[in-house]
PDB file of C-alpha atoms in Angstrom:
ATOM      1  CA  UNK A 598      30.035 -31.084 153.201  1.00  0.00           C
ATOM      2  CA  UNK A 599      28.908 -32.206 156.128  1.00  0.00           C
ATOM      3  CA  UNK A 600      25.416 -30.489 156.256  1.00  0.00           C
ATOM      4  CA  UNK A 601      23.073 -33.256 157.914  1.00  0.00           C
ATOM      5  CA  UNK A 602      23.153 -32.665 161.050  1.00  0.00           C
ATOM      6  CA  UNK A 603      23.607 -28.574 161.262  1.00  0.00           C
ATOM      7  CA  UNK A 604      21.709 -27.688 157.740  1.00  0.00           C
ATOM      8  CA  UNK A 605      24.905 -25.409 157.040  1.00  0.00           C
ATOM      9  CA  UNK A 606      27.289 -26.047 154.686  1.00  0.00           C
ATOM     10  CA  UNK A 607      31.421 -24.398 154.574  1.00  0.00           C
ATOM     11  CA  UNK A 608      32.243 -22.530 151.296  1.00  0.00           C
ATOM     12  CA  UNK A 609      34.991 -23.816 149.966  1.00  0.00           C
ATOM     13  CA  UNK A 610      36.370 -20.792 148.933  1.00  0.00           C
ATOM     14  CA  UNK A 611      35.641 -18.107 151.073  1.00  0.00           C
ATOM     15  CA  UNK A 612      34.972 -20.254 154.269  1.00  0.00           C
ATOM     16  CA  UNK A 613      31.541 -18.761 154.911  1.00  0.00           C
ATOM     17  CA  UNK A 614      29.288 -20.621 157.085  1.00  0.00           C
ATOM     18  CA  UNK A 615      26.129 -20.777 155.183  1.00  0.00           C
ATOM     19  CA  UNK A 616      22.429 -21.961 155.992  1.00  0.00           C
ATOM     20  CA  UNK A 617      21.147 -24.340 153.789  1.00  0.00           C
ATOM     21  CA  UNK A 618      18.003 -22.619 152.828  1.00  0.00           C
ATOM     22  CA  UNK A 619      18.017 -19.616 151.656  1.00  0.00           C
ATOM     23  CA  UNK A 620      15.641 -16.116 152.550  1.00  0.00           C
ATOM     24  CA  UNK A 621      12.872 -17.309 150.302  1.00  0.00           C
ATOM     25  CA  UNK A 622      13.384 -21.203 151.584  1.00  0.00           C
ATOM     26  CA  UNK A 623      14.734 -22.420 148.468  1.00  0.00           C
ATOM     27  CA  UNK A 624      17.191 -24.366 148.995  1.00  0.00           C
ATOM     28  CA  UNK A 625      20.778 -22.997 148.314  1.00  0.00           C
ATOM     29  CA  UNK A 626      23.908 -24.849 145.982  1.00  0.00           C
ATOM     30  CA  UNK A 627      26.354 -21.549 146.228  1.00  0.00           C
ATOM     31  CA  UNK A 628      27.665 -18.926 148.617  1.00  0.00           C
ATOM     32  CA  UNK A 629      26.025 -16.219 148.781  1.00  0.00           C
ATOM     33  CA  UNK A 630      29.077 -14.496 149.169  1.00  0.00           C
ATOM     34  CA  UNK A 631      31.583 -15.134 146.750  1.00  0.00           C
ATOM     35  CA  UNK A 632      28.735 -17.239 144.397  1.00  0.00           C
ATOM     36  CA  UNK A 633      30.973 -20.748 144.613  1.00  0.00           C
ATOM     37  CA  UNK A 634      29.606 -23.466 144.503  1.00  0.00           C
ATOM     38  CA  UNK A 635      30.646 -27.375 144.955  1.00  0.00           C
ATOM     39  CA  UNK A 636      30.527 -30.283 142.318  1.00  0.00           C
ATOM     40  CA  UNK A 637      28.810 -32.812 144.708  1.00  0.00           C
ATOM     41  CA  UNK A 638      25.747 -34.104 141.575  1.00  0.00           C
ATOM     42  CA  UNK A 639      27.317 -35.795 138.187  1.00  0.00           C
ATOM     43  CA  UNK A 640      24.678 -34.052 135.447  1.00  0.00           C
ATOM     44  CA  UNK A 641      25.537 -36.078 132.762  1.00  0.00           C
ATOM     45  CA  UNK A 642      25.405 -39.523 134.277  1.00  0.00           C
ATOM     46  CA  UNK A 643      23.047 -38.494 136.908  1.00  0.00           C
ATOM     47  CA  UNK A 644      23.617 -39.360 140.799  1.00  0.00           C
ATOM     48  CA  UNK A 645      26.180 -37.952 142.985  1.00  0.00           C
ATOM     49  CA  UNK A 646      29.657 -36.675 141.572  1.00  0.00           C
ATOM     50  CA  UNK A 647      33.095 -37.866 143.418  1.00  0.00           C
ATOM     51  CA  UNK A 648      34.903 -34.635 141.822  1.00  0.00           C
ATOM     52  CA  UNK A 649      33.778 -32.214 144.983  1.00  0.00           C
ATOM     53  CA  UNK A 650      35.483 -30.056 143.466  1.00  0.00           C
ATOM     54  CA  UNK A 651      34.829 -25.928 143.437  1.00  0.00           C
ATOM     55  CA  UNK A 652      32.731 -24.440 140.924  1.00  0.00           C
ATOM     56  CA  UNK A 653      33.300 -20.627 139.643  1.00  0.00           C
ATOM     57  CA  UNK A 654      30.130 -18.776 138.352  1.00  0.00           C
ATOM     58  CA  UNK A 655      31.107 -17.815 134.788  1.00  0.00           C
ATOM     59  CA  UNK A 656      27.986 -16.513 133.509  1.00  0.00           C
ATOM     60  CA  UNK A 657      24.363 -14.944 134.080  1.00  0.00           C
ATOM     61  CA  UNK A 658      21.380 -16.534 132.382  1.00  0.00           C
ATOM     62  CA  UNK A 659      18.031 -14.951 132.002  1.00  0.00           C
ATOM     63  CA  UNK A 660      14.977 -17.318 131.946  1.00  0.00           C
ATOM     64  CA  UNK A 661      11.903 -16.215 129.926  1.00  0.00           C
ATOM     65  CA  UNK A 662      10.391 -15.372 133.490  1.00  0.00           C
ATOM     66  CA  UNK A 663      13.144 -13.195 133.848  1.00  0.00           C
ATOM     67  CA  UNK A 664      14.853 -14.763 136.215  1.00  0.00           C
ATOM     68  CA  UNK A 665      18.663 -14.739 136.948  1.00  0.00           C
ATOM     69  CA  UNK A 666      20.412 -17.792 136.851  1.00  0.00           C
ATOM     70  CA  UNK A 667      24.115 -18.626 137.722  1.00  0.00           C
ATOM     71  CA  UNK A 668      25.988 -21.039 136.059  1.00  0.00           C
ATOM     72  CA  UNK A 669      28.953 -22.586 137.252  1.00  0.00           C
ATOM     73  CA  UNK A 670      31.822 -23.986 135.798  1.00  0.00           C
ATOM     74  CA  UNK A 671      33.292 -26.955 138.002  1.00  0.00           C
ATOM     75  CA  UNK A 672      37.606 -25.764 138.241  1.00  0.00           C
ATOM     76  CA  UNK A 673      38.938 -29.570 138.004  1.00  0.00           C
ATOM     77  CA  UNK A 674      36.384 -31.445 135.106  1.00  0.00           C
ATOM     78  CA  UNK A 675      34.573 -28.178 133.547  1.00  0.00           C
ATOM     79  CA  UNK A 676      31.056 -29.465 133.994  1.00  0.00           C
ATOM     80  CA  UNK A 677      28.132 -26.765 133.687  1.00  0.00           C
ATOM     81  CA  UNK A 678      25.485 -26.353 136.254  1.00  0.00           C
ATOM     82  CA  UNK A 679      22.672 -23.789 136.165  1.00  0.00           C
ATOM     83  CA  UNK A 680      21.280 -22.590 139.509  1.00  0.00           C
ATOM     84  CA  UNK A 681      18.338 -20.063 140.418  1.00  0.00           C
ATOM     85  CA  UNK A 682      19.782 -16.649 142.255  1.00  0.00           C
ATOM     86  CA  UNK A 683      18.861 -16.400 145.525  1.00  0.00           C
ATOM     87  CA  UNK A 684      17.434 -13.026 147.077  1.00  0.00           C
ATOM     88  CA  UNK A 685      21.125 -12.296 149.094  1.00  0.00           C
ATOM     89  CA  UNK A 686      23.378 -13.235 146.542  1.00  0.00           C
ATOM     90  CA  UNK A 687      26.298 -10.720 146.389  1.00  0.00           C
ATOM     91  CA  UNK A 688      24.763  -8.331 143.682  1.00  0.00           C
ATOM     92  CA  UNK A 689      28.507  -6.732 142.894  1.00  0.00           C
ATOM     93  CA  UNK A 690      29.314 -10.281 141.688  1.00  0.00           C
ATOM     94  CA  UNK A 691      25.924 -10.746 139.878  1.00  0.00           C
ATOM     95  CA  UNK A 692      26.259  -7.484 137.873  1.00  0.00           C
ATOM     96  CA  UNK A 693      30.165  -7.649 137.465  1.00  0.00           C
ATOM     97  CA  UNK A 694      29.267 -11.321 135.291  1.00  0.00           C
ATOM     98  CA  UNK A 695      26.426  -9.298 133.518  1.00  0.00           C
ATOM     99  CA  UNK A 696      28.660  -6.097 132.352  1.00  0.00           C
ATOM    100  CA  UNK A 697      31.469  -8.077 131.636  1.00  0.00           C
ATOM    101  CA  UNK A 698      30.676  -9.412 128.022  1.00  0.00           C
ATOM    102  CA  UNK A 699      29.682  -5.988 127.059  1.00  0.00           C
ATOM    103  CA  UNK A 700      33.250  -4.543 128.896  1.00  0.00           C
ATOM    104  CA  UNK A 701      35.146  -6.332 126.631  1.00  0.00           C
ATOM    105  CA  UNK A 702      33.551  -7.007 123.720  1.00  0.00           C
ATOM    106  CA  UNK A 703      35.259  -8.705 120.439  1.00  0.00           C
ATOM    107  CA  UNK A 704      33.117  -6.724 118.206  1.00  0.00           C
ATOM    108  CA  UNK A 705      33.265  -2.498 117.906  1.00  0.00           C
ATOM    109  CA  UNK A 706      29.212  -2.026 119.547  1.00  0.00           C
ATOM    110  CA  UNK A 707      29.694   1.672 118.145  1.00  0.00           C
ATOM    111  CA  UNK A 708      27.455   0.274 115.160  1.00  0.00           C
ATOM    112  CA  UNK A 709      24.758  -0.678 117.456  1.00  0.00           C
ATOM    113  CA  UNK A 710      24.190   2.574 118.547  1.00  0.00           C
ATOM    114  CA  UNK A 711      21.405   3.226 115.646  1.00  0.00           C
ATOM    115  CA  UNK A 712      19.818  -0.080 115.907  1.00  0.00           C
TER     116      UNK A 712
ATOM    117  CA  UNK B 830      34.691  -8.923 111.895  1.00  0.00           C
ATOM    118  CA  UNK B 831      38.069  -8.461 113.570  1.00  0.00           C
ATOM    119  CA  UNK B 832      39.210 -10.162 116.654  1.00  0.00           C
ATOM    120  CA  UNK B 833      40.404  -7.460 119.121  1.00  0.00           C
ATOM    121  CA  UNK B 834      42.120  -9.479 121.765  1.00  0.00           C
ATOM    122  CA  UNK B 835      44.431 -11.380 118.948  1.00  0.00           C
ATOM    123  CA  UNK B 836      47.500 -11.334 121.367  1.00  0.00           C
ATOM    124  CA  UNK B 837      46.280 -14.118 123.428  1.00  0.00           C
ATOM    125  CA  UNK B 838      45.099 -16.142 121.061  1.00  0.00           C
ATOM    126  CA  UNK B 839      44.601 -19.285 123.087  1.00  0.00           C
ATOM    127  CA  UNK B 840      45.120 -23.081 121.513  1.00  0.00           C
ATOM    128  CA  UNK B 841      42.082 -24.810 120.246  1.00  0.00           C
ATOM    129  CA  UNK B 842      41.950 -28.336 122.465  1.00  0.00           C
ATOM    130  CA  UNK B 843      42.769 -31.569 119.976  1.00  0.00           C
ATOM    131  CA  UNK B 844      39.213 -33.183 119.181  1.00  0.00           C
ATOM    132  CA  UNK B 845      39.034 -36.120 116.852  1.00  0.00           C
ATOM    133  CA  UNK B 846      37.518 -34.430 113.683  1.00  0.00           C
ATOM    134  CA  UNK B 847      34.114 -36.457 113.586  1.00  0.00           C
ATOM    135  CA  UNK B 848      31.961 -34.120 111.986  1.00  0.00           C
ATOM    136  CA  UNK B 849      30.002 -36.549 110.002  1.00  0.00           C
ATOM    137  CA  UNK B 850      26.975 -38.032 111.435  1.00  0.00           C
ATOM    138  CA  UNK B 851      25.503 -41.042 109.621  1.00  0.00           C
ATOM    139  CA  UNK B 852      24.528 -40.284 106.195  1.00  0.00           C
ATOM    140  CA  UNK B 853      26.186 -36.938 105.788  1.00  0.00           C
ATOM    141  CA  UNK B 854      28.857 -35.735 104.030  1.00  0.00           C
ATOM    142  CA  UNK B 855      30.185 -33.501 107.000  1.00  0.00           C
ATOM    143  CA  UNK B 856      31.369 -30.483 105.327  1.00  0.00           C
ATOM    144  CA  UNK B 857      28.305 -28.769 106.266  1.00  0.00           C
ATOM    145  CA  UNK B 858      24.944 -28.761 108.447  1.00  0.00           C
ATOM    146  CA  UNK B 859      21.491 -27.291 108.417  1.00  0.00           C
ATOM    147  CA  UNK B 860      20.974 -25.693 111.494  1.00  0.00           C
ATOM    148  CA  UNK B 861      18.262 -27.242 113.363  1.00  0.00           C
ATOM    149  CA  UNK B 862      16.618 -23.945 115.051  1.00  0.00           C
ATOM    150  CA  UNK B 863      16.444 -21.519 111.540  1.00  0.00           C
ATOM    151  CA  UNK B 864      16.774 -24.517 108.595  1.00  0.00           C
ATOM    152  CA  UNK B 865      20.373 -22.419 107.327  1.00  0.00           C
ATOM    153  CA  UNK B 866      22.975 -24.703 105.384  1.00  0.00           C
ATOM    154  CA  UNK B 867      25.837 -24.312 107.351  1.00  0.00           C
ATOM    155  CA  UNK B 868      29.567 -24.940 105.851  1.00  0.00           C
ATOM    156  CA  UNK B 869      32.154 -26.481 108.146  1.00  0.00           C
ATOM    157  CA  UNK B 870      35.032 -24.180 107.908  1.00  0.00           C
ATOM    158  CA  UNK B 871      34.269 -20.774 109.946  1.00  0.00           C
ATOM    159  CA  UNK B 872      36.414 -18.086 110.500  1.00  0.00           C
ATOM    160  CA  UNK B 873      38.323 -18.015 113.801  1.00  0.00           C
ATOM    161  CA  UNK B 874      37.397 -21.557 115.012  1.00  0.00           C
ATOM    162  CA  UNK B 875      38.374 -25.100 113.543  1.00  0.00           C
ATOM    163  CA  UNK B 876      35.081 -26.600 115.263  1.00  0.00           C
ATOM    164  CA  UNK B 877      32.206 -24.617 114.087  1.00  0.00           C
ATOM    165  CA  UNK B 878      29.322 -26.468 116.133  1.00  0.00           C
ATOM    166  CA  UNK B 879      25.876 -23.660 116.218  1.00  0.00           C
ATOM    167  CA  UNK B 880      24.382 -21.863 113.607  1.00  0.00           C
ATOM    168  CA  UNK B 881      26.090 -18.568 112.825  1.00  0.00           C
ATOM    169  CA  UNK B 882      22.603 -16.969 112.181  1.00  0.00           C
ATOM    170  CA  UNK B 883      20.477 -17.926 115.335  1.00  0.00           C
ATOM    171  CA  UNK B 884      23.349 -19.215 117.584  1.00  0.00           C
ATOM    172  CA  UNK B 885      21.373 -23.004 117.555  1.00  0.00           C
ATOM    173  CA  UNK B 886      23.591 -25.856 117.916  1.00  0.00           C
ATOM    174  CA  UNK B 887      22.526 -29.302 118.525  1.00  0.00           C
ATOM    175  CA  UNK B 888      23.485 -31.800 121.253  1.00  0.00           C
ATOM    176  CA  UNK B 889      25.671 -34.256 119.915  1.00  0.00           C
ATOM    177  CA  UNK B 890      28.594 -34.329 122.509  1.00  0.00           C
ATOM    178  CA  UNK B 891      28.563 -36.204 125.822  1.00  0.00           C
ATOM    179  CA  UNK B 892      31.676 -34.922 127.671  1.00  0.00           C
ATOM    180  CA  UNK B 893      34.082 -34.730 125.675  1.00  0.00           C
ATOM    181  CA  UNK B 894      33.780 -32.462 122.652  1.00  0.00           C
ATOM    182  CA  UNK B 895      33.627 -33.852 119.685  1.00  0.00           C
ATOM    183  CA  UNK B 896      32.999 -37.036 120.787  1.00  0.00           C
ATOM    184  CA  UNK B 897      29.561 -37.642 119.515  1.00  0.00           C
ATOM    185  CA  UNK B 898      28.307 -39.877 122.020  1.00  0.00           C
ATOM    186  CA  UNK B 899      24.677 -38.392 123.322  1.00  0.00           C
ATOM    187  CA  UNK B 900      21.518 -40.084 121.980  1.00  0.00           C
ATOM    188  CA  UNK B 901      19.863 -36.663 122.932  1.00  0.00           C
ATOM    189  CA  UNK B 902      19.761 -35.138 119.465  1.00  0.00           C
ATOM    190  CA  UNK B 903      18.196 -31.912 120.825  1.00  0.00           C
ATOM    191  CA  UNK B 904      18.204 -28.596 119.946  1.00  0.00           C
ATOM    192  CA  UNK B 905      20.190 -26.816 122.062  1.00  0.00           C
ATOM    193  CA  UNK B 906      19.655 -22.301 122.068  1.00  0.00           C
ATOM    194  CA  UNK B 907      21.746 -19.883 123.180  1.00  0.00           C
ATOM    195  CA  UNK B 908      21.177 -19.499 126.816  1.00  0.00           C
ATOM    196  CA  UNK B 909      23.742 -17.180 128.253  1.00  0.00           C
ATOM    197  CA  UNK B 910      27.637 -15.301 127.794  1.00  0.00           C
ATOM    198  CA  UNK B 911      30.439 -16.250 129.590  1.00  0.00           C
ATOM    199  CA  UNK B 912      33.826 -14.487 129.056  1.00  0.00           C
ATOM    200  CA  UNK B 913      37.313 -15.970 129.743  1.00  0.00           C
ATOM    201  CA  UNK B 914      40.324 -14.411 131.212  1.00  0.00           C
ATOM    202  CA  UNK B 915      41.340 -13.124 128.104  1.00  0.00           C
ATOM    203  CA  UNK B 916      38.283 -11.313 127.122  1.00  0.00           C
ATOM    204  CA  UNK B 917      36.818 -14.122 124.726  1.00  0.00           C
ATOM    205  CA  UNK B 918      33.231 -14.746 124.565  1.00  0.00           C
ATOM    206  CA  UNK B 919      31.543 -18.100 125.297  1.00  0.00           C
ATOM    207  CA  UNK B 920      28.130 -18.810 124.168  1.00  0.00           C
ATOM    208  CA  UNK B 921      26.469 -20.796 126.942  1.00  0.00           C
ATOM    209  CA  UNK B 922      24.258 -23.134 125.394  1.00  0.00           C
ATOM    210  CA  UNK B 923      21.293 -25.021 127.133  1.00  0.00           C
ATOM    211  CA  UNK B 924      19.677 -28.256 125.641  1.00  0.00           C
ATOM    212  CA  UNK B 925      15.790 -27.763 125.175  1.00  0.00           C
ATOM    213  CA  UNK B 926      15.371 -31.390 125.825  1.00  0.00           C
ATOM    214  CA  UNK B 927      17.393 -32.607 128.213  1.00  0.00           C
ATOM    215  CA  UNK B 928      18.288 -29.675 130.074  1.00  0.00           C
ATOM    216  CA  UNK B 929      22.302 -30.636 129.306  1.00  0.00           C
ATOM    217  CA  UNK B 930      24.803 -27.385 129.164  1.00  0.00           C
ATOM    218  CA  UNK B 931      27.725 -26.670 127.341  1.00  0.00           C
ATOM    219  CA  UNK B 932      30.026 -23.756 126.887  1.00  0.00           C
ATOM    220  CA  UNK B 933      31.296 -22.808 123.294  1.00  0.00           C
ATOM    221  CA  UNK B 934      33.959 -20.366 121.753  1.00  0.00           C
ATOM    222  CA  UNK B 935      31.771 -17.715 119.237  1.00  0.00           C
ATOM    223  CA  UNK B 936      33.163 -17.764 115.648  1.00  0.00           C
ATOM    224  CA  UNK B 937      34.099 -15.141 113.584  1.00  0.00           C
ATOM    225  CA  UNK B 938      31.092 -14.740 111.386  1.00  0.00           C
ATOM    226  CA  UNK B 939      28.164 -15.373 114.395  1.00  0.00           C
ATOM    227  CA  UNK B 940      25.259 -13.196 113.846  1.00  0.00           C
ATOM    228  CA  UNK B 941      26.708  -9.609 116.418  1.00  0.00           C
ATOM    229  CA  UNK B 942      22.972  -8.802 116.587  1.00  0.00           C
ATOM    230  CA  UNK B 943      22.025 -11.931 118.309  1.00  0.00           C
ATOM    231  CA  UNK B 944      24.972 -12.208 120.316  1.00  0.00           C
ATOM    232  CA  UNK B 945      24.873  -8.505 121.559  1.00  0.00           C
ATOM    233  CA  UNK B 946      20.554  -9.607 122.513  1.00  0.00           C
ATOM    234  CA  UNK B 947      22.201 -12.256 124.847  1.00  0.00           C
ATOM    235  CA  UNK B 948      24.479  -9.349 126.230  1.00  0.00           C
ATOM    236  CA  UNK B 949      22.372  -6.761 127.168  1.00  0.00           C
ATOM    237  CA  UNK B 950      19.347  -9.460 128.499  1.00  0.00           C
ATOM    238  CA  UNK B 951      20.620  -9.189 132.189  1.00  0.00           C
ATOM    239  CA  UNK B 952      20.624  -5.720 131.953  1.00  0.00           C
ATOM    240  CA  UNK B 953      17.138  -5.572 130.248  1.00  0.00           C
ATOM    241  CA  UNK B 954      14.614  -6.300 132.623  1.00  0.00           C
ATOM    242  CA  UNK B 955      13.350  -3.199 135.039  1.00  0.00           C
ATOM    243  CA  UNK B 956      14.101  -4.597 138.537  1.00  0.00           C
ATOM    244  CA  UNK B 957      15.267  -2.057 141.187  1.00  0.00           C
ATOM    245  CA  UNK B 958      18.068  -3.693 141.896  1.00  0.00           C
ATOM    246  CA  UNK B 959      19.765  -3.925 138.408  1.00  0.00           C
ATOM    247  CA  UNK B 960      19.292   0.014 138.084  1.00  0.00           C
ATOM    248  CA  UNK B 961      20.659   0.591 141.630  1.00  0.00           C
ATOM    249  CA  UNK B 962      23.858  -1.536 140.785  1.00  0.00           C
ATOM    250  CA  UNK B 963      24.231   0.532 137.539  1.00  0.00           C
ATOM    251  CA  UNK B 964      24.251   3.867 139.891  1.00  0.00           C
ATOM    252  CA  UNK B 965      27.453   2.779 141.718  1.00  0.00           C
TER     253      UNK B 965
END
């Protein structure tokens, strides 16, 4: 990524030109678009990572503060990262990885219905 | 508890089976999070690693599974669901101590109740925008 001198970085999957801070000036690890992200830190050695390889969010995370977090799944090694939602994430995507464990669930949730 | 997507019933990855930490006989844990006795053979998984009851596990594994290389030793909770391709869940567990994540199949016999809490918490809180999506 070459964000130094522009503070942009390219999605690698969609393409999307995207500012490096986000509407809130957090700084921003995944399109707001399509929600990819890129494996550029190692987490379990620390330091950067040489995979740079694209990350898929797989899941949605609530914090005790009720926040949303993302968490990616790296395609190539299957690392797991955990990122704060930004303000203009695509909310489709968001919701469609919240709904989706109870879409297809492995368990009949008719019995929950008088809990 | 029946597994409804039993058609594409995906291969469990070869680990080396070292369920034994030092000084145990490793045919069963106590689950770090709710003090259960848990045995080693679960239904619908051959690598039963959190507590059926509270959904605890404890960090053990570095990067590979199964290869019990982290000093950590935390305990790490149930943090979020992930589903694969073929409609299986994934518990998304988060180390309390060193902030470590790993992704692992549910069993057969995990507590529904705590899983189906994990669920619905996205859904839960009452920001605007989750009951605008919900409206489409």
């Amino acid at each position: 990524m070459s964000t130094l001198r522009t503070n942009t970085f390219t999605c690698v999957r969609c393409g999307l030109t995207v500012t490096l801070s986000g509407p809130d000036g957090a700084r921003r690890n995944h399109c707001p678009s399509c929600l990819h992200s890129q494996h550029v830190t190692d987490h379990v050695e620390g330091g950067p990572s040489d995979c740079l390889s694209r990350m898929t969010p797989i899941a949605i995370a609530v914090l005790r503060t009720s926040d949303w977090m993302v968490i990616h799944r790296c395609t190539r090694c299957d690392e797991l990262t955990s990122n704060p939602v930004s303000p203009d994430d695509n909310h489709l995507i968001l919701m469609r990885m919240a709904v989706r464990p109870l879409a297809q669930p492995p368990f009949p949730l008719e019995v929950f219905g008088e809990v | 508890m029946a597994r409804r997507h039993a058609r594409s019933v995906r291969p469990q990855r070869r680990k080396e089976r070292a369920h034994a930490l030092p000084g145990e006989r490793g045919d069963a844990f106590r689950c770090v999070g709710c003090r259960l006795d848990v045995p080693m053979a679960a239904p619908g998984t051959a690598h039963r690693n959190h507590c059926p009851h509270c959904l605890s596990s404890l960090h053990v594994d570095r990067r590979v599974p199964g290869d019990r290389a982290s000093g950590c030793r935390g305990r790490m909770a149930a943090l979020g669901l992930s589903v694969r391709q073929n409609g299986e869940w994934l518990l998304i567990h988060h180390c309390l101590t060193c902030g470590e994540l790993s992704a692992n199949r549910i069993a057969g016999d995990d507590n529904a109740l705590a899983l189906l809490r994990i669920a619905v918490r996205p859904l839960s809180d009452s920001r605007v925008p989750v009951r605008a999506m919900l409206t489409l």
